[in-house]
Amino acid sequence: MSTVGTRLPFWKSLGWGEAAFEIASPFLLVWAGKWFVGLVHGFGHLLDNDNVGATVVGTLFFGVVAIAGIVGVSMVPEVLRRLVIESACPCCGARRQRTFGDPAKSDASPTECGECLAYLRAKGVEVTEEHADAADLDWLEYALPPERYLPVVKIDNRSHFKFEMPAMCAICGSPDARQHREIGCGSSGTTQDPSRGYDDKLSHLTAPVCKKHSEAEAPSGDVLEYRSGKLMFASYRYYKAFCELNQIGGAKPPVTG
Ligand SMILES: [Zn+2]
Ligand SMILES: [Zn+2]
C-alpha cells in the first residue's frame, strides 16, 4: 500500500526557532572567529591583571558562540537533504506533513505516521508503510510511548506493567521461538524526566527469540529496550504484533467486548 503526496520545500521541516538558528549560525561563527583573532593579536596583554577577567569571560562566552555556530552550520547539509512530504498515511489515511530522512542513506530512520501506529518511508513522493521484515538491533527504531500504552496497560502484583508478548521471534518473526532475551536499558541523560519512572515498570520484560537470534548466537544489540518510559522495538513486525495483541490502538481505537 502506498500513497502519493506533495513534496514541500525543506524549510517546511523547520520550526521558527530552528530556522532562525540555522540562519544565524554562520554569523555566530564569524562573530566568534573575530573575537578569537583579536585574542591572538592582543596576546601578551590578555593576562595582565586588568584584563584577565574579561579574557576568561570572553573566551567562555565566545567558545559557546563558536560551538553553537559549528553545530548549526554542520546541520545544514542534513537539513537540505530532508524530504518533506504532505500526504495521506497509507495505513490510516491521516493527512499530514511529515519529514523523512535522506532517502539516499540506507540507514535513514523511518518516520512515524503520528496518528496511527504505522511507521512510514518515502521514495520520491511515494509514501509506503515500513517493511514488515525491517529490524535493527542497534537503533531500535519503533517506539511505543507511554501515551499509547498507558490507557490499556495492566499492572501486576509487583507493580510492573503487564504485557502479553507475541509468540514469535522478536527479530525475524519465526514461530519457533523458545528462548528469551531480556529488555535492554536505553535511557540516558537526566533522571529528572518524569517518564523515567515508567522504566522500572518495564525493566522485567523479556521477548521470545528463535535459536538463531538468541543471546548466545547473536549477542550484540537488543530486541527490546526501555527509553525514558518508551518501549522500543528492534523489529517492525514484532512492534505491530505487540500492539495488536495488547490492544494498543492507533487512530482507530480497538473494539472492546
Ligand atoms: Zn497512519
Ligand atoms: Zn529469529
Short mmCIF file of C-alpha atoms and ligand atoms in Angstrom, two decimals:
data_model
loop_
_atom_site.label_atom_id
_atom_site.label_comp_id
_atom_site.label_asym_id
_atom_site.label_seq_id
_atom_site.Cartn_x
_atom_site.Cartn_y
_atom_site.Cartn_z
CA MET A 1 0.00 0.00 0.00
CA SER A 2 1.25 3.42 -0.77
CA THR A 3 0.03 6.96 -1.20
CA VAL A 4 1.40 9.77 -3.30
CA GLY A 5 2.00 13.12 -1.67
CA THR A 6 3.34 16.53 -2.48
CA ARG A 7 6.91 17.46 -1.81
CA LEU A 8 7.31 20.63 0.21
CA PRO A 9 10.45 22.78 0.41
CA PHE A 10 12.96 21.60 3.01
CA TRP A 11 12.49 24.63 5.24
CA LYS A 12 8.96 23.48 6.00
CA SER A 13 10.54 20.87 8.25
CA LEU A 14 11.99 23.57 10.47
CA GLY A 15 10.20 25.32 13.28
CA TRP A 16 10.73 29.06 13.64
CA GLY A 17 13.38 28.63 16.30
CA GLU A 18 15.28 26.03 14.31
CA ALA A 19 15.11 28.13 11.15
CA ALA A 20 16.37 31.23 12.97
CA PHE A 21 19.21 29.19 14.45
CA GLU A 22 20.22 27.83 11.03
CA ILE A 23 20.26 31.30 9.52
CA ALA A 24 22.17 32.78 12.46
CA SER A 25 24.77 30.03 12.77
CA PRO A 26 27.23 31.25 10.07
CA PHE A 27 27.12 34.73 11.62
CA LEU A 28 27.78 33.25 15.04
CA LEU A 29 30.88 31.55 13.67
CA VAL A 30 32.16 34.79 12.11
CA TRP A 31 31.46 36.74 15.29
CA ALA A 32 33.31 34.23 17.48
CA GLY A 33 36.10 33.97 14.92
CA LYS A 34 36.67 37.73 15.00
CA TRP A 35 36.96 37.70 18.74
CA PHE A 36 39.46 34.85 18.79
CA VAL A 37 41.55 36.55 16.11
CA GLY A 38 41.58 39.66 18.30
CA LEU A 39 42.66 37.47 21.18
CA VAL A 40 45.66 36.18 19.27
CA HIS A 41 46.64 39.70 18.18
CA GLY A 42 46.41 41.07 21.67
CA PHE A 43 48.34 38.19 23.16
CA GLY A 44 50.72 39.35 25.84
CA HIS A 45 48.36 41.83 27.47
CA LEU A 46 45.48 39.46 27.96
CA LEU A 47 46.60 38.08 31.24
CA ASP A 48 47.58 41.42 32.73
CA ASN A 49 45.71 41.91 35.96
CA ASP A 50 43.34 44.42 34.38
CA ASN A 51 42.40 42.17 31.51
CA VAL A 52 42.35 38.67 32.91
CA GLY A 53 38.70 38.71 33.98
CA ALA A 54 37.46 39.95 30.61
CA THR A 55 39.69 37.46 28.80
CA VAL A 56 38.33 34.48 30.73
CA VAL A 57 34.69 35.55 30.45
CA GLY A 58 35.08 36.42 26.77
CA THR A 59 36.75 33.12 25.98
CA LEU A 60 33.97 31.17 27.66
CA PHE A 61 31.25 33.24 26.01
CA PHE A 62 32.70 33.12 22.52
CA GLY A 63 33.58 29.47 22.98
CA VAL A 64 29.88 28.76 23.43
CA VAL A 65 29.02 31.02 20.47
CA ALA A 66 31.54 29.17 18.28
CA ILE A 67 30.17 25.76 19.27
CA ALA A 68 26.60 26.88 18.50
CA GLY A 69 27.79 28.17 15.13
CA ILE A 70 29.58 24.91 14.32
CA VAL A 71 26.55 22.83 15.30
CA GLY A 72 24.24 24.98 13.18
CA VAL A 73 26.46 25.02 10.13
CA SER A 74 27.17 21.30 10.30
CA MET A 75 23.42 20.60 10.33
CA VAL A 76 22.85 22.40 7.04
CA PRO A 77 23.65 19.50 4.66
CA GLU A 78 21.34 17.19 6.60
CA VAL A 79 18.54 19.79 6.64
CA LEU A 80 18.86 20.34 2.88
CA ARG A 81 18.53 16.62 2.14
CA ARG A 82 15.41 16.11 4.24
CA LEU A 83 12.37 15.05 2.33
CA VAL A 84 9.29 16.94 3.50
CA ILE A 85 6.12 15.43 2.14
CA GLU A 86 2.48 16.17 2.71
CA SER A 87 0.44 13.05 2.12
CA ALA A 88 -2.16 10.73 3.49
CA CYS A 89 -0.89 7.87 5.64
CA PRO A 90 -1.12 4.65 3.58
CA CYS A 91 -2.42 2.86 6.69
CA CYS A 92 -4.93 5.18 8.34
CA GLY A 93 -5.39 7.95 5.79
CA ALA A 94 -4.39 10.78 8.15
CA ARG A 95 -3.15 13.66 6.06
CA ARG A 96 -0.05 15.38 7.43
CA GLN A 97 3.22 16.99 6.69
CA ARG A 98 5.96 14.51 7.60
CA THR A 99 9.71 14.80 7.40
CA PHE A 100 11.73 11.86 6.10
CA GLY A 101 15.47 11.39 6.41
CA ASP A 102 17.80 11.45 3.43
CA PRO A 103 16.34 8.68 1.21
CA ALA A 104 19.76 8.01 -0.33
CA LYS A 105 21.07 6.83 3.01
CA SER A 106 20.49 3.16 3.68
CA ASP A 107 20.40 3.79 7.44
CA ALA A 108 17.82 6.60 7.35
CA SER A 109 15.23 6.21 10.08
CA PRO A 110 11.58 5.58 9.29
CA THR A 111 9.06 8.29 10.16
CA GLU A 112 6.03 7.87 12.40
CA CYS A 113 2.59 8.39 10.94
CA GLY A 114 1.90 10.47 14.04
CA GLU A 115 -1.73 9.44 14.05
CA CYS A 116 -1.79 5.64 13.87
CA LEU A 117 0.94 3.22 14.95
CA ALA A 118 2.47 2.85 11.49
CA TYR A 119 6.00 3.81 10.51
CA LEU A 120 6.48 5.14 7.01
CA ARG A 121 9.17 5.53 4.34
CA ALA A 122 9.24 7.86 1.37
CA LYS A 123 10.64 7.21 -2.07
CA GLY A 124 10.31 10.35 -4.11
CA VAL A 125 6.77 11.49 -3.32
CA GLU A 126 5.51 7.97 -2.77
CA VAL A 127 4.89 7.10 0.88
CA THR A 128 4.75 3.45 1.92
CA GLU A 129 4.49 1.62 5.18
CA GLU A 130 7.73 0.28 6.69
CA HIS A 131 8.59 -3.24 5.53
CA ALA A 132 7.49 -5.96 7.95
CA ASP A 133 10.96 -7.57 7.85
CA ALA A 134 12.70 -4.37 8.92
CA ALA A 135 14.73 -4.90 12.10
CA ASP A 136 17.62 -3.04 13.67
CA LEU A 137 19.13 -4.23 16.94
CA ASP A 138 21.30 -1.17 17.36
CA TRP A 139 18.85 1.65 16.77
CA LEU A 140 15.50 0.07 17.74
CA GLU A 141 13.52 2.41 15.54
CA TYR A 142 9.97 1.58 16.63
CA ALA A 143 8.83 3.42 19.72
CA LEU A 144 5.77 2.89 21.83
CA PRO A 145 5.44 5.95 24.07
CA PRO A 146 3.60 5.82 27.41
CA GLU A 147 0.71 7.85 25.96
CA ARG A 148 -0.05 4.89 23.70
CA TYR A 149 0.16 2.04 26.20
CA LEU A 150 -0.96 3.66 29.48
CA PRO A 151 -4.69 3.67 28.62
CA VAL A 152 -4.73 -0.14 28.29
CA VAL A 153 -1.83 -1.48 30.35
CA LYS A 154 -2.43 -3.77 33.32
CA ILE A 155 -0.31 -3.78 36.47
CA ASP A 156 0.89 -7.00 38.11
CA ASN A 157 1.17 -7.58 41.85
CA ARG A 158 4.75 -6.24 41.94
CA SER A 159 3.52 -3.04 40.29
CA HIS A 160 5.18 -3.88 36.98
CA PHE A 161 3.45 -3.25 33.69
CA LYS A 162 1.94 -6.45 32.39
CA PHE A 163 2.03 -7.06 28.64
CA GLU A 164 1.39 -10.14 26.52
CA MET A 165 4.40 -10.95 24.35
CA PRO A 166 3.60 -12.24 20.84
CA ALA A 167 4.67 -15.88 20.45
CA MET A 168 7.21 -15.34 17.71
CA CYS A 169 10.86 -14.39 17.43
CA ALA A 170 11.17 -10.69 18.28
CA ILE A 171 13.61 -10.25 15.38
CA CYS A 172 12.64 -12.48 12.46
CA GLY A 173 9.11 -13.49 13.42
CA SER A 174 9.81 -17.24 13.40
CA PRO A 175 7.13 -19.12 15.36
CA ASP A 176 9.84 -21.43 16.71
CA ALA A 177 10.87 -19.01 19.46
CA ARG A 178 11.63 -20.85 22.66
CA GLN A 179 14.41 -18.72 24.09
CA HIS A 180 14.11 -15.31 25.69
CA ARG A 181 16.08 -12.11 25.63
CA GLU A 182 15.90 -9.53 28.38
CA ILE A 183 14.94 -5.96 27.73
CA GLY A 184 17.86 -3.53 27.47
CA CYS A 185 18.20 -0.11 29.06
CA GLY A 186 18.25 2.67 26.51
CA SER A 187 17.71 5.55 28.93
CA SER A 188 20.39 8.15 29.26
CA GLY A 189 20.83 11.70 30.45
CA THR A 190 18.81 13.36 33.12
CA THR A 191 16.86 11.44 35.72
CA GLN A 192 14.57 14.47 36.13
CA ASP A 193 12.39 13.34 33.25
CA PRO A 194 9.15 12.11 34.87
CA SER A 195 8.74 9.42 32.20
CA ARG A 196 11.84 7.71 33.63
CA GLY A 197 9.55 6.49 36.42
CA TYR A 198 7.99 4.07 33.94
CA ASP A 199 11.35 2.44 33.18
CA ASP A 200 11.24 0.40 36.40
CA LYS A 201 7.85 -0.95 35.45
CA LEU A 202 9.17 -2.10 32.05
CA SER A 203 12.56 -3.45 33.14
CA HIS A 204 11.36 -7.02 33.82
CA LEU A 205 10.09 -7.68 30.26
CA THR A 206 11.60 -10.39 28.10
CA ALA A 207 10.90 -11.22 24.47
CA PRO A 208 10.92 -14.64 22.82
CA VAL A 209 13.53 -15.30 20.13
CA CYS A 210 14.44 -18.18 17.85
CA LYS A 211 17.69 -20.08 18.32
CA LYS A 212 19.46 -18.08 15.62
CA HIS A 213 18.61 -14.80 17.39
CA SER A 214 19.30 -15.96 20.95
CA GLU A 215 21.70 -14.02 23.14
CA ALA A 216 24.24 -16.84 22.71
CA GLU A 217 24.24 -16.78 18.90
CA ALA A 218 23.65 -13.09 18.23
CA PRO A 219 24.89 -11.31 21.35
CA SER A 220 25.09 -7.71 20.17
CA GLY A 221 22.19 -5.28 20.38
CA ASP A 222 18.77 -5.54 21.98
CA VAL A 223 15.42 -6.75 20.75
CA LEU A 224 13.57 -4.54 23.23
CA GLU A 225 14.64 -1.51 25.21
CA TYR A 226 13.07 0.93 27.62
CA ARG A 227 13.99 4.53 26.97
CA SER A 228 12.51 7.13 29.33
CA GLY A 229 9.23 5.30 29.52
CA LYS A 230 9.15 4.45 25.83
CA LEU A 231 9.14 0.82 24.84
CA MET A 232 11.47 0.44 21.85
CA PHE A 233 11.34 -2.44 19.37
CA ALA A 234 14.04 -3.68 17.00
CA SER A 235 11.57 -5.39 14.65
CA TYR A 236 8.69 -3.68 12.93
CA ARG A 237 6.73 -6.92 12.65
CA TYR A 238 7.09 -7.58 16.35
CA TYR A 239 6.16 -3.99 17.25
CA LYS A 240 2.92 -4.31 15.29
CA ALA A 241 2.10 -7.75 16.65
CA PHE A 242 2.74 -6.49 20.19
CA CYS A 243 0.36 -3.54 19.73
CA GLU A 244 -2.31 -5.77 18.29
CA LEU A 245 -2.03 -8.44 20.98
CA ASN A 246 -2.17 -5.87 23.77
CA GLN A 247 -4.94 -3.90 22.07
CA ILE A 248 -2.85 -0.78 21.86
CA GLY A 249 -4.67 1.34 19.35
CA GLY A 250 -3.62 3.96 16.90
CA ALA A 251 -6.08 6.18 15.10
CA LYS A 252 -8.83 3.63 15.35
CA PRO A 253 -9.34 2.55 18.94
CA PRO A 254 -9.68 -1.20 19.43
CA VAL A 255 -13.18 -2.57 19.58
CA THR A 256 -13.78 -3.86 23.07
CA GLY A 257 -16.19 -6.50 24.35
ZN ZN B 1 -1.42 6.40 9.91
ZN ZN B 2 14.66 -15.12 14.85
#
